[in-house]
């Protein structure tokens, strides 16, 4: 069935911009993985900071990243579909595109030791063999991956072998060294640390915390959403997103309770560790579905979205450029070689800084796209893809 839409769907770009803005908020609260206490904050400010931290992490932690991942799979479908319309097999090009993404990941990882692009590039290869599978098969495969089969395999093995103790936190030695460089190192010491310790820290943490399976599942769900044309406003799409919203709310409540109180009932670490990875990933997925379906339904209500949603479109269209540049700005603000604000900026001040970064990037994205069709890094990525 032909995809009756333009090359870009406004709702998808706006949703991507929304997810990226949420990622920027969280990165600033985390001081770009520089988790050190602030100096001389009054008690009332510490209380306010805890509340800001708790609210923003409840709303966006694990959900903004999941939304970003979902739309990565959707974008693959769009590119695949339009290449097929021109009689081109996009799969080899996409493989090369993932190789290029690895290079962008290396650029990003130089500055920030929390990069996700390398994970995306590696996991993205799963879309090549699965893009010819039926919708039903894609759904089942995504569902199985979403269940975190490795974690439940570990739990089952622990039940069979009482002496089994899972090894965790392999990332910690690298995290400690990376944090020391970020807090006290020069600019070039940070670059040297990040390309080694920083990447090991980031990617080992992601694998140990279930991101490998979850990302693959979200890529497949995104591709499936593209096949079903659920981001195109019509009665079928509205029914789908209404059902998704209802089921996601129903699922999130018990999952949140299991996430919050279940670990208190498990004394065996061989069981509590996989439980503590799988159940929160389910809860985050459910809440992500609430956010995505609510955002999409609001867009459909106005047909072309509310004005506040439309303003996010340029930000989402330049997601690669903005994702990398926000890290460069952020580390210059918080790390020791720059303004070293990690020492003084708690969550509340960091939230204001994040809003400033987002505002600057929104203005720049709007200005750039008024003169160019794509962001600078998006342009390079596309040109290199089709060499």
mmCIF file of C-alpha atoms in Angstrom:
data_model
loop_
_atom_site.group_PDB
_atom_site.id
_atom_site.type_symbol
_atom_site.label_atom_id
_atom_site.label_comp_id
_atom_site.label_asym_id
_atom_site.label_seq_id
_atom_site.Cartn_x
_atom_site.Cartn_y
_atom_site.Cartn_z
ATOM 1 C CA UNK A 1 0.000 0.000 0.000
ATOM 2 C CA UNK A 2 1.591 3.358 -1.000
ATOM 3 C CA UNK A 3 2.493 5.714 1.824
ATOM 4 C CA UNK A 4 0.335 8.767 1.139
ATOM 5 C CA UNK A 5 2.426 11.381 2.883
ATOM 6 C CA UNK A 6 5.364 13.677 2.336
ATOM 7 C CA UNK A 7 8.940 12.653 3.017
ATOM 8 C CA UNK A 8 8.621 14.083 6.493
ATOM 9 C CA UNK A 9 5.692 13.710 8.874
ATOM 10 C CA UNK A 10 5.283 16.762 11.078
ATOM 11 C CA UNK A 11 4.036 14.794 14.056
ATOM 12 C CA UNK A 12 7.103 12.539 13.959
ATOM 13 C CA UNK A 13 9.539 15.452 13.742
ATOM 14 C CA UNK A 14 7.732 17.232 16.570
ATOM 15 C CA UNK A 15 7.719 14.080 18.682
ATOM 16 C CA UNK A 16 11.421 13.577 18.029
ATOM 17 C CA UNK A 17 12.058 17.171 19.066
ATOM 18 C CA UNK A 18 10.026 16.625 22.229
ATOM 19 C CA UNK A 19 12.047 13.513 23.093
ATOM 20 C CA UNK A 20 15.336 15.282 22.413
ATOM 21 C CA UNK A 21 14.356 18.232 24.616
ATOM 22 C CA UNK A 22 13.560 15.798 27.439
ATOM 23 C CA UNK A 23 16.952 14.128 26.950
ATOM 24 C CA UNK A 24 18.656 17.527 27.234
ATOM 25 C CA UNK A 25 16.794 18.206 30.490
ATOM 26 C CA UNK A 26 17.960 14.922 32.013
ATOM 27 C CA UNK A 27 21.546 15.298 30.803
ATOM 28 C CA UNK A 28 21.752 18.683 32.492
ATOM 29 C CA UNK A 29 20.360 17.363 35.755
ATOM 30 C CA UNK A 30 23.005 14.622 35.601
ATOM 31 C CA UNK A 31 25.685 17.195 34.714
ATOM 32 C CA UNK A 32 26.515 14.969 31.762
ATOM 33 C CA UNK A 33 27.427 12.003 33.972
ATOM 34 C CA UNK A 34 29.295 14.063 36.538
ATOM 35 C CA UNK A 35 27.550 12.912 39.714
ATOM 36 C CA UNK A 36 29.185 14.966 42.470
ATOM 37 C CA UNK A 37 27.542 16.899 45.331
ATOM 38 C CA UNK A 38 27.144 20.668 45.101
ATOM 39 C CA UNK A 39 28.850 23.057 47.486
ATOM 40 C CA UNK A 40 27.124 25.429 49.902
ATOM 41 C CA UNK A 41 23.494 24.983 48.873
ATOM 42 C CA UNK A 42 20.952 26.045 51.531
ATOM 43 C CA UNK A 43 18.554 23.437 52.869
ATOM 44 C CA UNK A 44 15.537 24.840 51.029
ATOM 45 C CA UNK A 45 17.419 24.651 47.729
ATOM 46 C CA UNK A 46 18.437 21.044 48.394
ATOM 47 C CA UNK A 47 14.777 20.178 49.053
ATOM 48 C CA UNK A 48 13.671 21.922 45.853
ATOM 49 C CA UNK A 49 16.421 20.172 43.897
ATOM 50 C CA UNK A 50 15.263 16.754 45.091
ATOM 51 C CA UNK A 51 11.697 17.524 44.029
ATOM 52 C CA UNK A 52 12.791 18.776 40.590
ATOM 53 C CA UNK A 53 15.004 15.711 40.151
ATOM 54 C CA UNK A 54 12.271 13.263 41.181
ATOM 55 C CA UNK A 55 9.588 14.840 38.978
ATOM 56 C CA UNK A 56 11.696 15.084 35.826
ATOM 57 C CA UNK A 57 13.161 11.612 36.195
ATOM 58 C CA UNK A 58 9.709 10.159 36.809
ATOM 59 C CA UNK A 59 8.411 11.835 33.658
ATOM 60 C CA UNK A 60 11.314 11.314 31.277
ATOM 61 C CA UNK A 61 14.031 8.923 32.510
ATOM 62 C CA UNK A 62 14.002 5.890 30.243
ATOM 63 C CA UNK A 63 11.012 7.293 28.351
ATOM 64 C CA UNK A 64 12.663 10.035 26.285
ATOM 65 C CA UNK A 65 15.370 7.611 25.167
ATOM 66 C CA UNK A 66 12.683 5.016 24.355
ATOM 67 C CA UNK A 67 10.734 7.527 22.252
ATOM 68 C CA UNK A 68 13.903 8.464 20.388
ATOM 69 C CA UNK A 69 14.572 4.772 19.727
ATOM 70 C CA UNK A 70 11.027 4.134 18.535
ATOM 71 C CA UNK A 71 11.329 6.919 15.981
ATOM 72 C CA UNK A 72 14.690 5.601 14.792
ATOM 73 C CA UNK A 73 12.921 2.441 13.622
ATOM 74 C CA UNK A 74 10.151 4.517 12.063
ATOM 75 C CA UNK A 75 12.705 6.600 10.118
ATOM 76 C CA UNK A 76 14.262 3.414 8.791
ATOM 77 C CA UNK A 77 10.883 2.372 7.397
ATOM 78 C CA UNK A 78 10.394 5.758 5.701
ATOM 79 C CA UNK A 79 13.828 5.554 4.059
ATOM 80 C CA UNK A 80 13.287 1.929 3.040
ATOM 81 C CA UNK A 81 9.859 2.693 1.602
ATOM 82 C CA UNK A 82 10.973 5.630 -0.525
ATOM 83 C CA UNK A 83 14.031 3.752 -1.790
ATOM 84 C CA UNK A 84 11.757 0.878 -2.851
ATOM 85 C CA UNK A 85 9.551 3.341 -4.734
ATOM 86 C CA UNK A 86 12.643 4.287 -6.747
ATOM 87 C CA UNK A 87 13.507 0.625 -7.327
ATOM 88 C CA UNK A 88 16.474 0.682 -4.912
ATOM 89 C CA UNK A 89 17.308 -1.957 -2.315
ATOM 90 C CA UNK A 90 17.992 0.266 0.688
ATOM 91 C CA UNK A 91 19.413 -2.474 2.926
ATOM 92 C CA UNK A 92 23.067 -2.216 1.790
ATOM 93 C CA UNK A 93 22.828 1.569 2.007
ATOM 94 C CA UNK A 94 21.427 1.316 5.512
ATOM 95 C CA UNK A 95 24.292 -0.950 6.572
ATOM 96 C CA UNK A 96 26.713 1.703 5.293
ATOM 97 C CA UNK A 97 24.607 4.346 7.034
ATOM 98 C CA UNK A 98 25.126 2.522 10.349
ATOM 99 C CA UNK A 99 28.880 2.465 9.727
ATOM 100 C CA UNK A 100 28.720 6.232 9.266
ATOM 101 C CA UNK A 101 26.706 6.512 12.474
ATOM 102 C CA UNK A 102 29.567 4.774 14.275
ATOM 103 C CA UNK A 103 31.816 7.627 13.127
ATOM 104 C CA UNK A 104 29.337 10.214 14.413
ATOM 105 C CA UNK A 105 29.251 8.255 17.673
ATOM 106 C CA UNK A 106 33.016 8.583 17.994
ATOM 107 C CA UNK A 107 32.753 12.336 17.509
ATOM 108 C CA UNK A 108 30.038 12.579 20.147
ATOM 109 C CA UNK A 109 31.812 10.241 22.578
ATOM 110 C CA UNK A 110 34.874 12.478 22.551
ATOM 111 C CA UNK A 111 32.902 15.062 24.512
ATOM 112 C CA UNK A 112 30.251 13.095 26.413
ATOM 113 C CA UNK A 113 30.652 9.685 28.025
ATOM 114 C CA UNK A 114 26.948 8.888 27.809
ATOM 115 C CA UNK A 115 26.672 8.430 24.036
ATOM 116 C CA UNK A 116 23.865 6.240 22.658
ATOM 117 C CA UNK A 117 24.741 6.512 18.962
ATOM 118 C CA UNK A 118 27.180 3.595 19.012
ATOM 119 C CA UNK A 119 24.485 1.367 20.529
ATOM 120 C CA UNK A 120 22.040 2.580 17.875
ATOM 121 C CA UNK A 121 24.517 1.863 15.082
ATOM 122 C CA UNK A 122 25.190 -1.689 16.279
ATOM 123 C CA UNK A 123 21.582 -2.578 17.100
ATOM 124 C CA UNK A 124 20.373 -0.902 13.905
ATOM 125 C CA UNK A 125 21.685 -3.835 11.883
ATOM 126 C CA UNK A 126 18.765 -5.910 13.226
ATOM 127 C CA UNK A 127 16.469 -3.930 10.930
ATOM 128 C CA UNK A 128 18.175 -5.279 7.804
ATOM 129 C CA UNK A 129 17.190 -8.973 8.130
ATOM 130 C CA UNK A 130 13.822 -8.198 9.764
ATOM 131 C CA UNK A 131 12.488 -5.627 7.293
ATOM 132 C CA UNK A 132 11.175 -8.372 4.991
ATOM 133 C CA UNK A 133 9.332 -10.238 7.757
ATOM 134 C CA UNK A 134 5.571 -10.037 8.112
ATOM 135 C CA UNK A 135 3.980 -7.547 10.485
ATOM 136 C CA UNK A 136 2.909 -10.365 12.786
ATOM 137 C CA UNK A 137 6.423 -11.799 12.970
ATOM 138 C CA UNK A 138 7.927 -8.357 13.617
ATOM 139 C CA UNK A 139 5.445 -7.786 16.465
ATOM 140 C CA UNK A 140 6.240 -11.109 18.116
ATOM 141 C CA UNK A 141 9.981 -10.607 17.785
ATOM 142 C CA UNK A 142 9.726 -7.103 19.250
ATOM 143 C CA UNK A 143 7.575 -8.407 22.107
ATOM 144 C CA UNK A 144 10.061 -11.170 22.944
ATOM 145 C CA UNK A 145 12.973 -8.729 22.929
ATOM 146 C CA UNK A 146 11.011 -6.278 25.064
ATOM 147 C CA UNK A 147 10.533 -8.978 27.708
ATOM 148 C CA UNK A 148 14.299 -8.945 28.376
ATOM 149 C CA UNK A 149 14.838 -12.702 27.758
ATOM 150 C CA UNK A 150 18.445 -12.600 28.934
ATOM 151 C CA UNK A 151 17.425 -11.296 32.365
ATOM 152 C CA UNK A 152 14.738 -13.933 32.827
ATOM 153 C CA UNK A 153 17.229 -16.536 31.622
ATOM 154 C CA UNK A 154 19.576 -15.400 34.388
ATOM 155 C CA UNK A 155 16.752 -15.558 36.933
ATOM 156 C CA UNK A 156 15.827 -19.085 35.838
ATOM 157 C CA UNK A 157 19.474 -20.170 36.025
ATOM 158 C CA UNK A 158 19.674 -18.730 39.552
ATOM 159 C CA UNK A 159 16.679 -20.826 40.601
ATOM 160 C CA UNK A 160 18.324 -23.971 39.238
ATOM 161 C CA UNK A 161 21.779 -23.123 40.596
ATOM 162 C CA UNK A 162 21.533 -21.616 44.105
ATOM 163 C CA UNK A 163 25.273 -20.781 44.145
ATOM 164 C CA UNK A 164 25.040 -18.543 41.082
ATOM 165 C CA UNK A 165 25.945 -14.903 41.684
ATOM 166 C CA UNK A 166 25.530 -12.535 38.701
ATOM 167 C CA UNK A 167 28.412 -10.203 37.999
ATOM 168 C CA UNK A 168 27.271 -6.582 37.730
ATOM 169 C CA UNK A 169 28.661 -3.065 37.543
ATOM 170 C CA UNK A 170 31.545 -3.952 35.286
ATOM 171 C CA UNK A 171 31.328 -0.355 34.119
ATOM 172 C CA UNK A 172 32.297 1.124 37.506
ATOM 173 C CA UNK A 173 36.123 1.245 37.116
ATOM 174 C CA UNK A 174 35.710 3.107 33.845
ATOM 175 C CA UNK A 175 33.028 5.375 35.326
ATOM 176 C CA UNK A 176 35.273 6.383 38.225
ATOM 177 C CA UNK A 177 38.166 7.301 35.955
ATOM 178 C CA UNK A 178 35.886 9.122 33.497
ATOM 179 C CA UNK A 179 34.299 11.151 36.290
ATOM 180 C CA UNK A 180 37.702 12.129 37.688
ATOM 181 C CA UNK A 181 38.773 13.387 34.254
ATOM 182 C CA UNK A 182 35.491 15.283 33.793
ATOM 183 C CA UNK A 183 35.771 16.992 37.177
ATOM 184 C CA UNK A 184 39.475 17.847 37.204
ATOM 185 C CA UNK A 185 41.005 17.166 33.802
ATOM 186 C CA UNK A 186 41.927 19.581 31.056
ATOM 187 C CA UNK A 187 40.007 19.657 27.793
ATOM 188 C CA UNK A 188 42.405 17.252 26.094
ATOM 189 C CA UNK A 189 42.476 14.962 29.127
ATOM 190 C CA UNK A 190 38.689 14.728 28.939
ATOM 191 C CA UNK A 191 38.844 13.860 25.236
ATOM 192 C CA UNK A 192 41.455 11.163 25.878
ATOM 193 C CA UNK A 193 39.473 9.747 28.796
ATOM 194 C CA UNK A 194 36.167 9.713 26.938
ATOM 195 C CA UNK A 195 37.394 7.899 23.850
ATOM 196 C CA UNK A 196 38.567 5.045 26.076
ATOM 197 C CA UNK A 197 37.122 4.881 29.591
ATOM 198 C CA UNK A 198 34.082 6.948 28.648
ATOM 199 C CA UNK A 199 32.934 4.643 25.864
ATOM 200 C CA UNK A 200 33.500 1.533 27.951
ATOM 201 C CA UNK A 201 31.591 3.123 30.820
ATOM 202 C CA UNK A 202 28.652 4.140 28.644
ATOM 203 C CA UNK A 203 28.244 1.013 26.554
ATOM 204 C CA UNK A 204 28.883 -1.545 29.298
ATOM 205 C CA UNK A 205 26.318 0.260 31.451
ATOM 206 C CA UNK A 206 23.773 0.161 28.639
ATOM 207 C CA UNK A 207 24.270 -3.556 28.024
ATOM 208 C CA UNK A 208 24.130 -4.381 31.737
ATOM 209 C CA UNK A 209 20.917 -2.406 32.161
ATOM 210 C CA UNK A 210 18.926 -4.054 29.400
ATOM 211 C CA UNK A 211 19.276 -1.368 26.742
ATOM 212 C CA UNK A 212 20.522 -3.855 24.121
ATOM 213 C CA UNK A 213 17.289 -5.866 23.996
ATOM 214 C CA UNK A 214 15.030 -2.878 24.658
ATOM 215 C CA UNK A 215 16.558 -0.810 21.862
ATOM 216 C CA UNK A 216 16.174 -3.637 19.374
ATOM 217 C CA UNK A 217 12.531 -4.062 20.385
ATOM 218 C CA UNK A 218 11.829 -0.341 20.028
ATOM 219 C CA UNK A 219 13.461 -0.214 16.593
ATOM 220 C CA UNK A 220 11.161 -3.018 15.465
ATOM 221 C CA UNK A 221 8.067 -1.388 16.987
ATOM 222 C CA UNK A 222 8.964 1.859 15.204
ATOM 223 C CA UNK A 223 9.295 0.064 11.878
ATOM 224 C CA UNK A 224 5.935 -1.636 12.502
ATOM 225 C CA UNK A 225 4.269 1.720 13.264
ATOM 226 C CA UNK A 226 5.572 3.003 9.944
ATOM 227 C CA UNK A 227 4.210 -0.007 8.066
ATOM 228 C CA UNK A 228 0.793 0.462 9.683
ATOM 229 C CA UNK A 229 0.791 4.229 8.889
ATOM 230 C CA UNK A 230 -0.263 5.039 12.440
ATOM 231 C CA UNK A 231 1.308 8.505 12.360
ATOM 232 C CA UNK A 232 -0.990 9.513 9.505
ATOM 233 C CA UNK A 233 -4.226 11.045 10.900
ATOM 234 C CA UNK A 234 -7.276 8.942 10.107
ATOM 235 C CA UNK A 235 -9.953 7.060 12.035
ATOM 236 C CA UNK A 236 -7.873 3.861 12.213
ATOM 237 C CA UNK A 237 -4.865 5.701 13.648
ATOM 238 C CA UNK A 238 -6.968 7.576 16.187
ATOM 239 C CA UNK A 239 -8.542 4.307 17.383
ATOM 240 C CA UNK A 240 -5.096 2.723 17.647
ATOM 241 C CA UNK A 241 -3.620 5.539 19.726
ATOM 242 C CA UNK A 242 -6.697 5.723 21.950
ATOM 243 C CA UNK A 243 -6.411 2.005 22.666
ATOM 244 C CA UNK A 244 -2.675 2.338 23.209
ATOM 245 C CA UNK A 245 -3.242 5.132 25.723
ATOM 246 C CA UNK A 246 -5.877 3.147 27.610
ATOM 247 C CA UNK A 247 -3.854 -0.073 27.744
ATOM 248 C CA UNK A 248 -0.626 1.757 28.616
ATOM 249 C CA UNK A 249 -2.235 3.512 31.589
ATOM 250 C CA UNK A 250 -3.747 0.226 32.755
ATOM 251 C CA UNK A 251 -0.375 -1.532 32.485
ATOM 252 C CA UNK A 252 1.752 1.228 33.995
ATOM 253 C CA UNK A 253 0.064 1.331 37.388
ATOM 254 C CA UNK A 254 0.780 -2.301 38.425
ATOM 255 C CA UNK A 255 4.203 -2.177 36.744
ATOM 256 C CA UNK A 256 5.122 0.932 38.713
ATOM 257 C CA UNK A 257 4.070 -0.780 41.938
ATOM 258 C CA UNK A 258 6.110 -3.862 41.014
ATOM 259 C CA UNK A 259 9.068 -1.636 40.186
ATOM 260 C CA UNK A 260 8.826 0.300 43.458
ATOM 261 C CA UNK A 261 7.982 -2.412 45.970
ATOM 262 C CA UNK A 262 8.851 -5.730 44.334
ATOM 263 C CA UNK A 263 12.604 -5.529 45.112
ATOM 264 C CA UNK A 264 11.786 -5.201 48.821
ATOM 265 C CA UNK A 265 10.371 -8.733 48.748
ATOM 266 C CA UNK A 266 13.340 -10.364 46.990
ATOM 267 C CA UNK A 267 16.358 -11.163 49.131
ATOM 268 C CA UNK A 268 18.323 -13.175 46.596
ATOM 269 C CA UNK A 269 20.527 -10.815 44.503
ATOM 270 C CA UNK A 270 20.665 -13.411 41.723
ATOM 271 C CA UNK A 271 16.924 -12.790 41.327
ATOM 272 C CA UNK A 272 16.686 -9.149 42.357
ATOM 273 C CA UNK A 273 19.227 -7.971 39.758
ATOM 274 C CA UNK A 274 17.417 -9.317 36.662
ATOM 275 C CA UNK A 275 14.086 -8.309 38.224
ATOM 276 C CA UNK A 276 15.430 -4.790 38.752
ATOM 277 C CA UNK A 277 16.321 -4.540 35.067
ATOM 278 C CA UNK A 278 13.310 -6.191 33.425
ATOM 279 C CA UNK A 279 10.415 -4.709 35.427
ATOM 280 C CA UNK A 280 11.572 -1.056 35.229
ATOM 281 C CA UNK A 281 12.059 -1.452 31.474
ATOM 282 C CA UNK A 282 8.428 -2.609 31.184
ATOM 283 C CA UNK A 283 7.235 0.334 33.286
ATOM 284 C CA UNK A 284 9.273 2.782 31.204
ATOM 285 C CA UNK A 285 7.882 1.297 27.997
ATOM 286 C CA UNK A 286 4.310 1.665 29.276
ATOM 287 C CA UNK A 287 4.858 5.276 30.325
ATOM 288 C CA UNK A 288 6.586 6.015 27.021
ATOM 289 C CA UNK A 289 3.482 4.675 25.258
ATOM 290 C CA UNK A 290 1.352 7.052 27.353
ATOM 291 C CA UNK A 291 3.500 10.021 26.341
ATOM 292 C CA UNK A 292 3.711 9.105 22.654
ATOM 293 C CA UNK A 293 0.009 8.310 22.272
ATOM 294 C CA UNK A 294 -1.009 11.494 24.149
ATOM 295 C CA UNK A 295 1.303 13.632 22.016
ATOM 296 C CA UNK A 296 0.055 12.039 18.790
ATOM 297 C CA UNK A 297 -3.621 12.338 19.722
ATOM 298 C CA UNK A 298 -3.128 16.002 20.582
ATOM 299 C CA UNK A 299 -1.511 16.508 17.180
ATOM 300 C CA UNK A 300 -4.369 14.732 15.407
ATOM 301 C CA UNK A 301 -6.916 16.860 17.244
ATOM 302 C CA UNK A 302 -5.609 19.963 15.428
ATOM 303 C CA UNK A 303 -4.720 17.978 12.253
ATOM 304 C CA UNK A 304 -1.423 19.829 11.973
ATOM 305 C CA UNK A 305 -0.680 19.978 15.685
ATOM 306 C CA UNK A 306 -0.863 22.705 18.299
ATOM 307 C CA UNK A 307 1.482 25.667 17.925
ATOM 308 C CA UNK A 308 3.732 24.467 20.757
ATOM 309 C CA UNK A 309 4.094 21.130 18.954
ATOM 310 C CA UNK A 310 4.799 22.781 15.608
ATOM 311 C CA UNK A 311 7.639 24.775 17.190
ATOM 312 C CA UNK A 312 9.400 21.494 17.968
ATOM 313 C CA UNK A 313 9.520 20.394 14.314
ATOM 314 C CA UNK A 314 12.815 22.136 13.409
ATOM 315 C CA UNK A 315 14.379 20.797 16.591
ATOM 316 C CA UNK A 316 13.386 17.255 15.659
ATOM 317 C CA UNK A 317 14.452 17.599 12.032
ATOM 318 C CA UNK A 318 17.957 18.484 13.223
ATOM 319 C CA UNK A 319 18.063 15.823 15.933
ATOM 320 C CA UNK A 320 21.545 14.489 15.123
ATOM 321 C CA UNK A 321 23.085 17.972 15.007
ATOM 322 C CA UNK A 322 21.279 19.057 18.161
ATOM 323 C CA UNK A 323 22.022 15.838 20.043
ATOM 324 C CA UNK A 324 25.764 16.177 19.503
ATOM 325 C CA UNK A 325 25.995 19.945 19.965
ATOM 326 C CA UNK A 326 23.968 19.947 23.196
ATOM 327 C CA UNK A 327 26.587 17.632 24.678
ATOM 328 C CA UNK A 328 29.429 19.907 23.577
ATOM 329 C CA UNK A 329 27.655 22.890 25.148
ATOM 330 C CA UNK A 330 26.722 20.955 28.283
ATOM 331 C CA UNK A 331 30.167 19.598 29.113
ATOM 332 C CA UNK A 332 31.614 23.089 28.599
ATOM 333 C CA UNK A 333 29.157 24.355 31.198
ATOM 334 C CA UNK A 334 29.584 21.641 33.827
ATOM 335 C CA UNK A 335 32.996 19.990 33.415
ATOM 336 C CA UNK A 336 36.123 21.178 35.174
ATOM 337 C CA UNK A 337 37.859 22.422 32.018
ATOM 338 C CA UNK A 338 34.910 24.763 31.356
ATOM 339 C CA UNK A 339 32.708 26.685 33.761
ATOM 340 C CA UNK A 340 32.748 23.822 36.328
ATOM 341 C CA UNK A 341 29.144 24.509 37.334
ATOM 342 C CA UNK A 342 28.781 20.939 38.590
ATOM 343 C CA UNK A 343 30.087 22.360 41.864
ATOM 344 C CA UNK A 344 27.255 24.846 42.318
ATOM 345 C CA UNK A 345 24.280 24.030 40.060
ATOM 346 C CA UNK A 346 21.767 21.710 41.643
ATOM 347 C CA UNK A 347 18.785 20.283 39.782
ATOM 348 C CA UNK A 348 16.825 23.556 39.825
ATOM 349 C CA UNK A 349 19.590 25.696 38.342
ATOM 350 C CA UNK A 350 20.495 22.888 35.939
ATOM 351 C CA UNK A 351 16.886 22.869 34.735
ATOM 352 C CA UNK A 352 17.160 26.570 33.904
ATOM 353 C CA UNK A 353 20.455 25.984 32.096
ATOM 354 C CA UNK A 354 18.862 23.142 30.123
ATOM 355 C CA UNK A 355 15.975 25.394 29.086
ATOM 356 C CA UNK A 356 18.532 27.940 27.899
ATOM 357 C CA UNK A 357 20.355 25.331 25.801
ATOM 358 C CA UNK A 358 17.076 24.120 24.286
ATOM 359 C CA UNK A 359 15.982 27.683 23.514
ATOM 360 C CA UNK A 360 19.283 28.434 21.744
ATOM 361 C CA UNK A 361 19.069 25.219 19.734
ATOM 362 C CA UNK A 362 15.422 25.844 18.846
ATOM 363 C CA UNK A 363 16.280 29.306 17.526
ATOM 364 C CA UNK A 364 19.297 28.022 15.623
ATOM 365 C CA UNK A 365 17.345 25.092 14.118
ATOM 366 C CA UNK A 366 14.575 27.369 12.918
ATOM 367 C CA UNK A 367 17.093 29.819 11.414
ATOM 368 C CA UNK A 368 19.177 27.096 9.748
ATOM 369 C CA UNK A 369 16.202 25.308 8.198
ATOM 370 C CA UNK A 370 14.920 28.600 6.811
ATOM 371 C CA UNK A 371 18.033 28.572 4.624
ATOM 372 C CA UNK A 372 18.783 24.852 4.205
ATOM 373 C CA UNK A 373 16.774 21.669 3.713
ATOM 374 C CA UNK A 374 18.608 19.751 6.452
ATOM 375 C CA UNK A 375 20.772 20.287 9.485
ATOM 376 C CA UNK A 376 24.542 20.305 8.885
ATOM 377 C CA UNK A 377 25.236 16.830 10.274
ATOM 378 C CA UNK A 378 22.048 15.444 8.731
ATOM 379 C CA UNK A 379 23.234 16.765 5.364
ATOM 380 C CA UNK A 380 26.639 15.111 5.747
ATOM 381 C CA UNK A 381 25.034 11.835 6.847
ATOM 382 C CA UNK A 382 22.659 11.768 3.872
ATOM 383 C CA UNK A 383 25.328 12.699 1.323
ATOM 384 C CA UNK A 384 27.721 10.096 2.665
ATOM 385 C CA UNK A 385 24.944 7.475 2.706
ATOM 386 C CA UNK A 386 24.321 7.910 -1.012
ATOM 387 C CA UNK A 387 27.926 8.194 -2.191
#
